[in-house]
Short mmCIF file of C-alpha atoms in Angstrom, two decimals:
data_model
loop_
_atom_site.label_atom_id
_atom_site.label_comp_id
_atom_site.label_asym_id
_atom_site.label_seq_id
_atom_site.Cartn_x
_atom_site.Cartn_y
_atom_site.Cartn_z
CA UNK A 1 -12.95 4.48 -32.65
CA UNK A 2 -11.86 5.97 -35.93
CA UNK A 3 -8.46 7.52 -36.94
CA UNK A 4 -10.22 10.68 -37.32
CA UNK A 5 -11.39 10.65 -33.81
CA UNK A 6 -8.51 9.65 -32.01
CA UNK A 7 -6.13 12.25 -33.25
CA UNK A 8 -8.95 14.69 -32.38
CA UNK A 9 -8.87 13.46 -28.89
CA UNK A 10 -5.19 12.85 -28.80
CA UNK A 11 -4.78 16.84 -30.25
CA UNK A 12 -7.16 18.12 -27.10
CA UNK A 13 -4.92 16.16 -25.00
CA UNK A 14 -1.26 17.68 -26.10
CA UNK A 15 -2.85 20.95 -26.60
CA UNK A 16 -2.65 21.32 -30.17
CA UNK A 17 -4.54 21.89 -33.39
CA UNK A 18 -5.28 18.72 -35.51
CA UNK A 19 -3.33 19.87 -38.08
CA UNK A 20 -0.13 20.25 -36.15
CA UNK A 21 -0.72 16.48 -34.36
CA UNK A 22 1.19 14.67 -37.45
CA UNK A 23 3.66 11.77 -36.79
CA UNK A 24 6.75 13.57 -36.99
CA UNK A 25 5.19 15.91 -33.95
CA UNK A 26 7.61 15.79 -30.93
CA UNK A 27 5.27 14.94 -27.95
CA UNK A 28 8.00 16.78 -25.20
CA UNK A 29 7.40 19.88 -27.14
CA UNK A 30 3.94 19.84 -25.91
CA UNK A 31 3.86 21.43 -21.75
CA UNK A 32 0.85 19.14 -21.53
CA UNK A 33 2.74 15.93 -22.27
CA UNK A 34 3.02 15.57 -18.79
CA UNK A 35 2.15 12.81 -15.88
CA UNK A 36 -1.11 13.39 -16.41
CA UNK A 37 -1.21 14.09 -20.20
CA UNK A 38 0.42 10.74 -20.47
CA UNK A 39 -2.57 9.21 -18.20
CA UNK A 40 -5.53 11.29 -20.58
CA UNK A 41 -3.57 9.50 -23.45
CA UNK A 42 -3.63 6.11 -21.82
CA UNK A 43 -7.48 6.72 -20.64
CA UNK A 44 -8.29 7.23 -24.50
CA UNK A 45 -6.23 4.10 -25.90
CA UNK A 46 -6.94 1.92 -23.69
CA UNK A 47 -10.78 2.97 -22.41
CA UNK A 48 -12.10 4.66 -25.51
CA UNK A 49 -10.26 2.97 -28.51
CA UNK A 50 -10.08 -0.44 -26.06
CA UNK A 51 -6.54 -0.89 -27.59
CA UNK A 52 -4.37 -2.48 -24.90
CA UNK A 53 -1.03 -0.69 -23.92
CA UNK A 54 1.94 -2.58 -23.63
CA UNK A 55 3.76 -1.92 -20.18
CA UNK A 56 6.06 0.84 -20.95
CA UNK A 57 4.74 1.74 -24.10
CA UNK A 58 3.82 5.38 -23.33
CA UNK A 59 6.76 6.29 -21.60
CA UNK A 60 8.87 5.42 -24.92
CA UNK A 61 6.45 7.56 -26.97
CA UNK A 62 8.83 10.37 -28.02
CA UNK A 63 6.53 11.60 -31.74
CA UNK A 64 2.98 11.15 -32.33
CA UNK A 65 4.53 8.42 -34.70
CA UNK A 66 5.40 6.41 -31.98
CA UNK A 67 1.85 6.49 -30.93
CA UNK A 68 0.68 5.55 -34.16
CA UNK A 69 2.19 2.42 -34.42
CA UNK A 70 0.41 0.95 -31.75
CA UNK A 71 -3.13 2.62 -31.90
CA UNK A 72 -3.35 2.45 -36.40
CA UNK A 73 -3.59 -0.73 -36.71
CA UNK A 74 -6.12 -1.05 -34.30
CA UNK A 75 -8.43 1.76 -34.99
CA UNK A 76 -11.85 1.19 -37.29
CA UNK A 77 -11.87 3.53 -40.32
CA UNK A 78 -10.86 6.85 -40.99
CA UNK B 1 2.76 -29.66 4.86
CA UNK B 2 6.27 -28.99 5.01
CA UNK B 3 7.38 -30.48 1.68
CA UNK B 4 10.96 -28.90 1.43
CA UNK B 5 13.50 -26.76 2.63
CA UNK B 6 16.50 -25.17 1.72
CA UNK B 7 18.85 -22.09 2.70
CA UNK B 8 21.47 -20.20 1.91
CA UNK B 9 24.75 -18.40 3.35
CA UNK B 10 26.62 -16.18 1.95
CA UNK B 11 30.05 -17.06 0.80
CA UNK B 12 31.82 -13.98 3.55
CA UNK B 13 32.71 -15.27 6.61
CA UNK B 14 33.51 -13.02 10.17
CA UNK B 15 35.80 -15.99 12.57
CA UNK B 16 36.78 -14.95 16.11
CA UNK B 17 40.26 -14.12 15.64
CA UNK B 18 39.27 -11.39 13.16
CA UNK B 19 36.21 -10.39 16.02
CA UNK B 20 38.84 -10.52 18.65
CA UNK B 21 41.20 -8.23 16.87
CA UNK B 22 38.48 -5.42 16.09
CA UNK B 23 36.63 -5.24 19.74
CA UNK B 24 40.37 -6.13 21.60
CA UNK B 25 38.40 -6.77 24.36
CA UNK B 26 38.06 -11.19 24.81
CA UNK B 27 40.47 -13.69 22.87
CA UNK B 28 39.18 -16.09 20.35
CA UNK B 29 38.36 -18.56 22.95
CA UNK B 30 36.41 -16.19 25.09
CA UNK B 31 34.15 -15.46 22.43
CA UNK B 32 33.56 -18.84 21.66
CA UNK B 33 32.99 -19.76 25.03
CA UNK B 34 30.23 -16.40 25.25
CA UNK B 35 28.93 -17.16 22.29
CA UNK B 36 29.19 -20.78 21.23
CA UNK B 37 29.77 -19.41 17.64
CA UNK B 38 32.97 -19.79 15.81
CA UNK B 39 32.50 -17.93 12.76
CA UNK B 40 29.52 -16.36 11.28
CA UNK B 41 28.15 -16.17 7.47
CA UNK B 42 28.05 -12.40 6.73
CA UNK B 43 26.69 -10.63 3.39
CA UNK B 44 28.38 -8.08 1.27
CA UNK B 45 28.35 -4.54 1.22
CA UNK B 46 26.08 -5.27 -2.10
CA UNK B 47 24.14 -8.23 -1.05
CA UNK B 48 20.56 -7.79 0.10
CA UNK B 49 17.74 -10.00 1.61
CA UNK B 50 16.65 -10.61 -1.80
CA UNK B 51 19.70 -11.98 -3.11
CA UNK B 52 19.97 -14.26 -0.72
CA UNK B 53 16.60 -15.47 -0.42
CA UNK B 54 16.59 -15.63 -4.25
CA UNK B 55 19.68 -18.16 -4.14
CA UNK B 56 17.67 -20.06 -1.28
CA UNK B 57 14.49 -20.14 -3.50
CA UNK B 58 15.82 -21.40 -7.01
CA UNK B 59 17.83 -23.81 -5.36
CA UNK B 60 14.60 -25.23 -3.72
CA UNK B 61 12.75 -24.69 -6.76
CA UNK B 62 15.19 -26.51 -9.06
CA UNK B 63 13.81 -29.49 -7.38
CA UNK B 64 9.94 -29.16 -7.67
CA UNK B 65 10.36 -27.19 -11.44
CA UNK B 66 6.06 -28.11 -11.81
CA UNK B 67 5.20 -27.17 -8.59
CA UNK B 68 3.00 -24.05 -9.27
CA UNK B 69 3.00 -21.44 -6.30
CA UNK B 70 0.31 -19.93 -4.98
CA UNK B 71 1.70 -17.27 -2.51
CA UNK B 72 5.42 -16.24 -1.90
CA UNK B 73 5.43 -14.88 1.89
CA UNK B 74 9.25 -13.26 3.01
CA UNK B 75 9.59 -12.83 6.04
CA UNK B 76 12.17 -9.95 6.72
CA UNK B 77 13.09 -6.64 8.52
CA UNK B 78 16.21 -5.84 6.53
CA UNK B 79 14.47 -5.29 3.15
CA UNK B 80 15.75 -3.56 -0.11
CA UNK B 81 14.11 -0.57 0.12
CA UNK B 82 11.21 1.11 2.23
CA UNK B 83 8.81 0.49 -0.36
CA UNK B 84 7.68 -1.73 -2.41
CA UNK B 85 8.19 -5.05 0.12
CA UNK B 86 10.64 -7.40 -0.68
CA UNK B 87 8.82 -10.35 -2.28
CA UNK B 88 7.35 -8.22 -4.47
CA UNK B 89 10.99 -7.94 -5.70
CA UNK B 90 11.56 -11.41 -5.08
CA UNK B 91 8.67 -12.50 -6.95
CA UNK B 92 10.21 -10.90 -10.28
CA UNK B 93 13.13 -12.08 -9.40
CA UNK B 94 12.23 -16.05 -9.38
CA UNK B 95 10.13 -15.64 -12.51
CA UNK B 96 6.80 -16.18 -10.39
CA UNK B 97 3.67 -16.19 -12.52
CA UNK B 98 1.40 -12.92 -12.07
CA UNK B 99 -1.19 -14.97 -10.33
CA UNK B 100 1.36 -15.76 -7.33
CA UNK B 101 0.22 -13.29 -4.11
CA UNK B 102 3.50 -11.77 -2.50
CA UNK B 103 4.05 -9.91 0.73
CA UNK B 104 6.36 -9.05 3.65
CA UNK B 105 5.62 -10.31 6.76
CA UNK B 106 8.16 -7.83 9.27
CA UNK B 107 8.70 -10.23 12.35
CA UNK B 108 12.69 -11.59 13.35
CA UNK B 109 13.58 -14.43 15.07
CA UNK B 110 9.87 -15.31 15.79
CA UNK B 111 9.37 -15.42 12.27
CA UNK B 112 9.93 -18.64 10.80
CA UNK B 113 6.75 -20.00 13.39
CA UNK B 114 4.63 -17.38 12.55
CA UNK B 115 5.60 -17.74 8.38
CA UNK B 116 4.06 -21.17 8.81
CA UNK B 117 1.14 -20.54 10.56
CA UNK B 118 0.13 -17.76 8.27
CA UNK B 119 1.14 -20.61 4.97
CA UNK B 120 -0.87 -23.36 6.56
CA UNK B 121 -3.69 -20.92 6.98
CA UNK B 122 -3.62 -20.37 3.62
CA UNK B 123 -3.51 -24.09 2.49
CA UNK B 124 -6.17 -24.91 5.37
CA UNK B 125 -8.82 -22.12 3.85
CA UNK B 126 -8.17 -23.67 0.43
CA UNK B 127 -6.89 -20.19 -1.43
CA UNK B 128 -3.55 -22.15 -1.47
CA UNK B 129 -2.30 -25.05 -2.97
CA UNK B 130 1.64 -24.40 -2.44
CA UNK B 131 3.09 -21.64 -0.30
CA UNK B 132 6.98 -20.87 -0.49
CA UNK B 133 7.99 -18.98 2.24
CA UNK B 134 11.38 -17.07 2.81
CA UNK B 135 13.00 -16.26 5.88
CA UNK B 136 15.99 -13.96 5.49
CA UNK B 137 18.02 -10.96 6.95
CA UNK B 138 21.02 -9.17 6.61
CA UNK B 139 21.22 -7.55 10.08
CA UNK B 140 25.31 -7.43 10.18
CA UNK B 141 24.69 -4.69 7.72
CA UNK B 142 23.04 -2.58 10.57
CA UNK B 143 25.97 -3.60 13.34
CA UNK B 144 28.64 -0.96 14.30
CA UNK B 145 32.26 -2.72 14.02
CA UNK B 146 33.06 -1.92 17.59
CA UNK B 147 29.70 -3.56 18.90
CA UNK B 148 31.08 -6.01 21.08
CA UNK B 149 27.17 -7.29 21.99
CA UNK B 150 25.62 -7.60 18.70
CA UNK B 151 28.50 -8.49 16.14
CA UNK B 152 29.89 -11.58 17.61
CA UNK B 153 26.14 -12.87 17.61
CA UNK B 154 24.66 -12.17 14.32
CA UNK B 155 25.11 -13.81 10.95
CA UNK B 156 23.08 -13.75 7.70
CA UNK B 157 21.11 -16.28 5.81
CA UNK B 158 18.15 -17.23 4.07
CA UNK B 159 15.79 -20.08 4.04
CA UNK B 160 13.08 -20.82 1.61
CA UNK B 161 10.32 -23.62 2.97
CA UNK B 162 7.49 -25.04 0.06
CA UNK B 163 4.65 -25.98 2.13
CA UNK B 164 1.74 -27.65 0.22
CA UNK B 165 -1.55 -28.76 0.92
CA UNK B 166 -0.71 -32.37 -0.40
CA UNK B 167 2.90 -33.44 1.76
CA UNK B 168 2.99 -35.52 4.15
CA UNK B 169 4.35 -33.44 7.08
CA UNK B 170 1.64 -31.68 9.14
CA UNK B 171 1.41 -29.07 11.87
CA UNK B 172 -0.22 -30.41 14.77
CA UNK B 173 -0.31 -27.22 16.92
CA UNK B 174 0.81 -23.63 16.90
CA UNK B 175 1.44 -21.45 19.81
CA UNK B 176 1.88 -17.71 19.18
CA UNK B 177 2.12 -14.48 21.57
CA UNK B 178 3.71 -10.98 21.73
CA UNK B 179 4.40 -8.61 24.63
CA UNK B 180 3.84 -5.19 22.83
CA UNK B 181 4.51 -3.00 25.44
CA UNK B 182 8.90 -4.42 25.49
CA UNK B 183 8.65 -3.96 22.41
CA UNK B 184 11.58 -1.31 22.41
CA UNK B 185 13.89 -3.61 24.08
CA UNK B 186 15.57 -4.65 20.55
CA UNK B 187 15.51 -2.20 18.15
CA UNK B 188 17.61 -0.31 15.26
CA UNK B 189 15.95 3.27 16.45
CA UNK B 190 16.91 5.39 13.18
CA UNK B 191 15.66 4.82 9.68
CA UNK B 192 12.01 4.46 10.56
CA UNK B 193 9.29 6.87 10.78
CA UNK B 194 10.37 7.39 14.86
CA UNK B 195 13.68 8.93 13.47
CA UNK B 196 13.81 9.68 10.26
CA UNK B 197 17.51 9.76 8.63
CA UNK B 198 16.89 12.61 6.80
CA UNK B 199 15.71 15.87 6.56
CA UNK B 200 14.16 18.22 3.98
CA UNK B 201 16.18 20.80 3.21
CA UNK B 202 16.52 24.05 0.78
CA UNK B 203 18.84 21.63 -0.90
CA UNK B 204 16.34 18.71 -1.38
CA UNK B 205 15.27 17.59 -4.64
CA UNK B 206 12.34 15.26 -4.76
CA UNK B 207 14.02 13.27 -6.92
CA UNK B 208 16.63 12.37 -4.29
CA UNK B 209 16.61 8.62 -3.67
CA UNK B 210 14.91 9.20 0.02
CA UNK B 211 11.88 10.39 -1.32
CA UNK B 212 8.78 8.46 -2.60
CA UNK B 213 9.29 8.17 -6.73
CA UNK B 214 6.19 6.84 -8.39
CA UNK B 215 6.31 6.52 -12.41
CA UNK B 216 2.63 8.10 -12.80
CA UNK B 217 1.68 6.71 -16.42
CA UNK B 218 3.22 3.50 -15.72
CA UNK B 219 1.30 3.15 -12.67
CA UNK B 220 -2.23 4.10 -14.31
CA UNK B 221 -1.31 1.77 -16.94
CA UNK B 222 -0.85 -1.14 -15.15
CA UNK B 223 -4.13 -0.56 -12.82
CA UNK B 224 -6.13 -0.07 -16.08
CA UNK B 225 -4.47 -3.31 -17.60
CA UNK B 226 -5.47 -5.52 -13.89
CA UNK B 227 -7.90 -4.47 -11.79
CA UNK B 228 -10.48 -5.02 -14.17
CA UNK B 229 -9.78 -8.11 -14.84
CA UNK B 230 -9.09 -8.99 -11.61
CA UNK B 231 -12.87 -7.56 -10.55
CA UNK B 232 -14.17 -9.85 -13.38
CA UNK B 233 -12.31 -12.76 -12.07
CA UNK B 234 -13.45 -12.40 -8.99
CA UNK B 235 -17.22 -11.82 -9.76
CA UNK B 236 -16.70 -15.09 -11.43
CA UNK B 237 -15.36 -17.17 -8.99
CA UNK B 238 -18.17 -16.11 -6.83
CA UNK B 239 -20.76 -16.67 -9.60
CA UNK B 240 -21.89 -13.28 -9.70
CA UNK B 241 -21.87 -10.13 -11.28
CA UNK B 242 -22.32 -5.87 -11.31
CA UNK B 243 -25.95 -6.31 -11.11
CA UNK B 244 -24.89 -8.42 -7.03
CA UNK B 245 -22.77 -6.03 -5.88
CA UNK B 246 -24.25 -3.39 -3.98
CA UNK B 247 -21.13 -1.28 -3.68
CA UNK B 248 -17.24 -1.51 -5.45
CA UNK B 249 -15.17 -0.07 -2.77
CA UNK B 250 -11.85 0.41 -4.51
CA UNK B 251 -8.45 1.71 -3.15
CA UNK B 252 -9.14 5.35 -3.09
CA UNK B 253 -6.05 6.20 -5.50
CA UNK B 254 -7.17 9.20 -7.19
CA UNK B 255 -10.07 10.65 -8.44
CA UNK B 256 -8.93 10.48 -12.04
CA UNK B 257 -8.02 7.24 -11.85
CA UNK B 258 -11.17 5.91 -10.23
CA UNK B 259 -12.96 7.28 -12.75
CA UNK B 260 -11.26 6.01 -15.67
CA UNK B 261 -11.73 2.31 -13.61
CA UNK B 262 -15.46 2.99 -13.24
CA UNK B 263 -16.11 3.68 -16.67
CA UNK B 264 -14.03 0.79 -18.19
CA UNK B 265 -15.44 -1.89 -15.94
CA UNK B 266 -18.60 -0.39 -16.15
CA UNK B 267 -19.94 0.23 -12.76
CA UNK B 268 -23.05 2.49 -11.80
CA UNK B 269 -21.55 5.68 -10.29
CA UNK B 270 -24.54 4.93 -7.56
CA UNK B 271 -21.86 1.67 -6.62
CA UNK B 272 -18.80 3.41 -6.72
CA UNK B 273 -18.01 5.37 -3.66
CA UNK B 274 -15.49 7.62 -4.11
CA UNK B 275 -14.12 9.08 -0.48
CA UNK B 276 -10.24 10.51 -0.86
CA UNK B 277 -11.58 14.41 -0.88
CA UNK B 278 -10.54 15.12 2.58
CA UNK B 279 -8.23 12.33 3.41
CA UNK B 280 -5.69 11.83 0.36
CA UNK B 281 -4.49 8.59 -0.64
CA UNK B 282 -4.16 6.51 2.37
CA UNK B 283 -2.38 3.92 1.36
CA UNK B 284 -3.37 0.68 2.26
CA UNK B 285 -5.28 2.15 5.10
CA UNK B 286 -7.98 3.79 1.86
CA UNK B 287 -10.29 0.52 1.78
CA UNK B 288 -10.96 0.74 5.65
CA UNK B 289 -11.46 3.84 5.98
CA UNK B 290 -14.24 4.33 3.01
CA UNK B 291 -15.78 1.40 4.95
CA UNK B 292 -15.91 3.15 8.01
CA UNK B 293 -17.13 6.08 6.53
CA UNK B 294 -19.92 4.06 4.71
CA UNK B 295 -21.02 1.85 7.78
CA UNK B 296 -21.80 5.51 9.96
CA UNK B 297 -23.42 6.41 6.58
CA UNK B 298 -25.62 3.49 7.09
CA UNK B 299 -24.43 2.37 3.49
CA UNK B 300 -22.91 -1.04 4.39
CA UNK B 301 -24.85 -2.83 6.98
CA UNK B 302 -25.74 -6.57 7.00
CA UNK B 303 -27.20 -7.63 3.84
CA UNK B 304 -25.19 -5.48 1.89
CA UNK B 305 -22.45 -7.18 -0.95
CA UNK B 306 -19.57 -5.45 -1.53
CA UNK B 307 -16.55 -5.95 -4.24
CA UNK B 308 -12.84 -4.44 -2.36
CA UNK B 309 -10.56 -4.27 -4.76
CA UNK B 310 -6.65 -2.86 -3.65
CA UNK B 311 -3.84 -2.32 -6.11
CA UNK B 312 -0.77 -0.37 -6.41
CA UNK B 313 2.69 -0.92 -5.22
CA UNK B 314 4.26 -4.19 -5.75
CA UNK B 315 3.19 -3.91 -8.39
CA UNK B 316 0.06 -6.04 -6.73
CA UNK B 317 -3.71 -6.30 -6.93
CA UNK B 318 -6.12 -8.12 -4.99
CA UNK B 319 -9.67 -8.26 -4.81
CA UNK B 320 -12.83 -9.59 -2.75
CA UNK B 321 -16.08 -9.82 -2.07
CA UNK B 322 -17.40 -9.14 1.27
CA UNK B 323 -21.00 -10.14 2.52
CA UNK B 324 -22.10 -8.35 5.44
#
């Protein structure tokens, strides 16, 4: 999965337009950061992107910057 | 089988001068001569099964420190908390490696015969090499002061046993029984699911520590991080794979979930049964009942191979392949 795709996904999942998903976006601010926002998020990192999620990890998420940090590195392209 | 043993007792101690002064009803030597106990080893307000059978197990374990283990079995009825079951605590507690099974057995005094019947069942079938099994209570915690019957008989301890399949000491026979129907002769009535000790109220909060709390994400996280490969080990170990299985019957968690599981392992939705619509999560009850529902559907019959696969609290997994 590319960068381009995965904040596309990751914008449909917090309820948000792409351009308003950057790093410094507070993920709480979002009412669909919930329980199962957080699962949609975890179903495209770790099922779509195959990028394994440390134990924890999404829980501590508090910007889409923390998200970032994990999924960039990993992600083919832009 | 029995390679090793080793207990612990708390350091707090209950003599019979002290039990003679609370119940003023025998002297010391009255007591003794009911009992045949002089003192008794007694936990702290703060000091669980767990903590006890912890100190048991590391001290046993300090002397076989490259003995792998295989299961950890704790056999208990004063656990740390309704849910998860104590070895599951236990086993994070003693650094036990992920591939370690853990569970409660609930049984009491009968419990040490049937912990080693169930461990050299598992070493006799082969799926165990080493079993370390705990037997531990802290039933003075549930004992009113003034209970002249039950406190001057009741201590606490643990004991942790490593049976293996390669020691020298071997069972030669078991005999087990239970009379169900006295079974309400010794009990602690309140607290269980008979008598609940608490009630929902306008002032309830479902974060109040009574009531299930379940870390969602966390959860999902760690079923999408083991049960498939946990599925994939197993296939392997029974030289198989999707293409043999005629049916994946997995814990019916949630639909969501079971979905995200099917995808990532890859399973044909044809295979993957999903059953929960009108019963809910069911616990460890989920598996059976999705059987049942598939054997009056005429879906599993003999012939038929099917993958089980159960995960959840512990946090445990475990997985199998049935041939019917």
């Amino acid at each position: 999965m590319n960068k381009s795709a995965f904040i596309r996904e990751f914008a449909a999942i917090v309820g948000v337009a792409e351009s308003e998903l950057t790093p410094a976006f507070v993920l709480s601010n979002s009412a669909a950061w919930d329980s199962m926002g957080k699962m949609a998020a975890l179903t495209l990192i770790d099922t779509d992107a195959k990028i394994e999620v440390p134990f924890n990890f999404i829980n501590t998420c508090k910007t889409f910057g923390d998200v970032l940090t994990l999924v960039e590195p990993q992600l083919v392209g832009e | 089988m029995i390679l090793d043993i080793e207990s612990f007792l708390p350091a707090g101690r209950l003599d019979n001068l002290t039990l003679a002064q609370d119940l003023q009803r025998w002297t010391p030597e009255e007591i003794f001569r009911k009992t045949g106990i002089q003192t008794r080893s007694i936990a702290r307000e703060d000091e669980t099964v767990v903590d006890l059978s912890a100190n048991a197990a590391n001290a046993l374990l300090s002397r076989h420190s490259g003995r792998r283990i295989d299961f950890l079995i704790l056999c208990t009825q004063t656990g740390d908390y309704k849910t998860p079951g104590s070895a599951s605590i236990l086993h994070g507690r003693l650094g036990l490696p992920q591939s370690c099974g853990a569970f409660d057995i609930g049984l009491a005094c009968s419990g040490y015969i049937y912990g080693l019947a169930l461990s050299r069942a598992l070493l006799s079938s082969g799926m165990a090499k080493s079993v370390l099994l705990i037997n531990g209570d802290t039933y003075t915690h549930y004992i009113h002061p003034k209970d002249h019957v039950c406190r001057p008989l009741f201590g606490d301890g643990a004991a942790a046993t490593l049976l293996t399949s390669d020691s020298v000491a071997q069972f030669v026979e078991f005999e087990l029984g239970s009379e169900g129907k006295e079974a309400l002769k010794m009990l602690i009535p309140a607290g269980g699911e008979r008598r609940r000790k608490f009630n929902i109220t306008s002032e309830s909060s479902p974060q109040d520590p009574e009531f299930l709390q379940m870390d969602g994400p966390e959860i999902y996280n760690f079923t999408l991080r083991t049960v498939p490969s946990a599925v994939a080990t197993c296939m392997a170990k029974a030289g198989c794979s999707i293409a043999d299985i005629d049916f994946f019957v997995f814990h019916q968690a949630n639909g969501y979930m079971l979905e995200a599981l099917r995808r990532k392992i890859g399973i044909p939705t044809q295979k993957f049964p999903v059953c929960l619509e009108c019963t809910g999560n069911l616990v460890s009850a989920s598996i059976p009942v999705a059987l049942t529902q598939m054997r009056r559907a005429g879906q599993v019959h003999h012939g038929v191979r099917t993958l089980l696969c159960g995960f959840g609290i512990g946090l445990s997994w475990g997985a199998c392949i049935v041939d019917w």
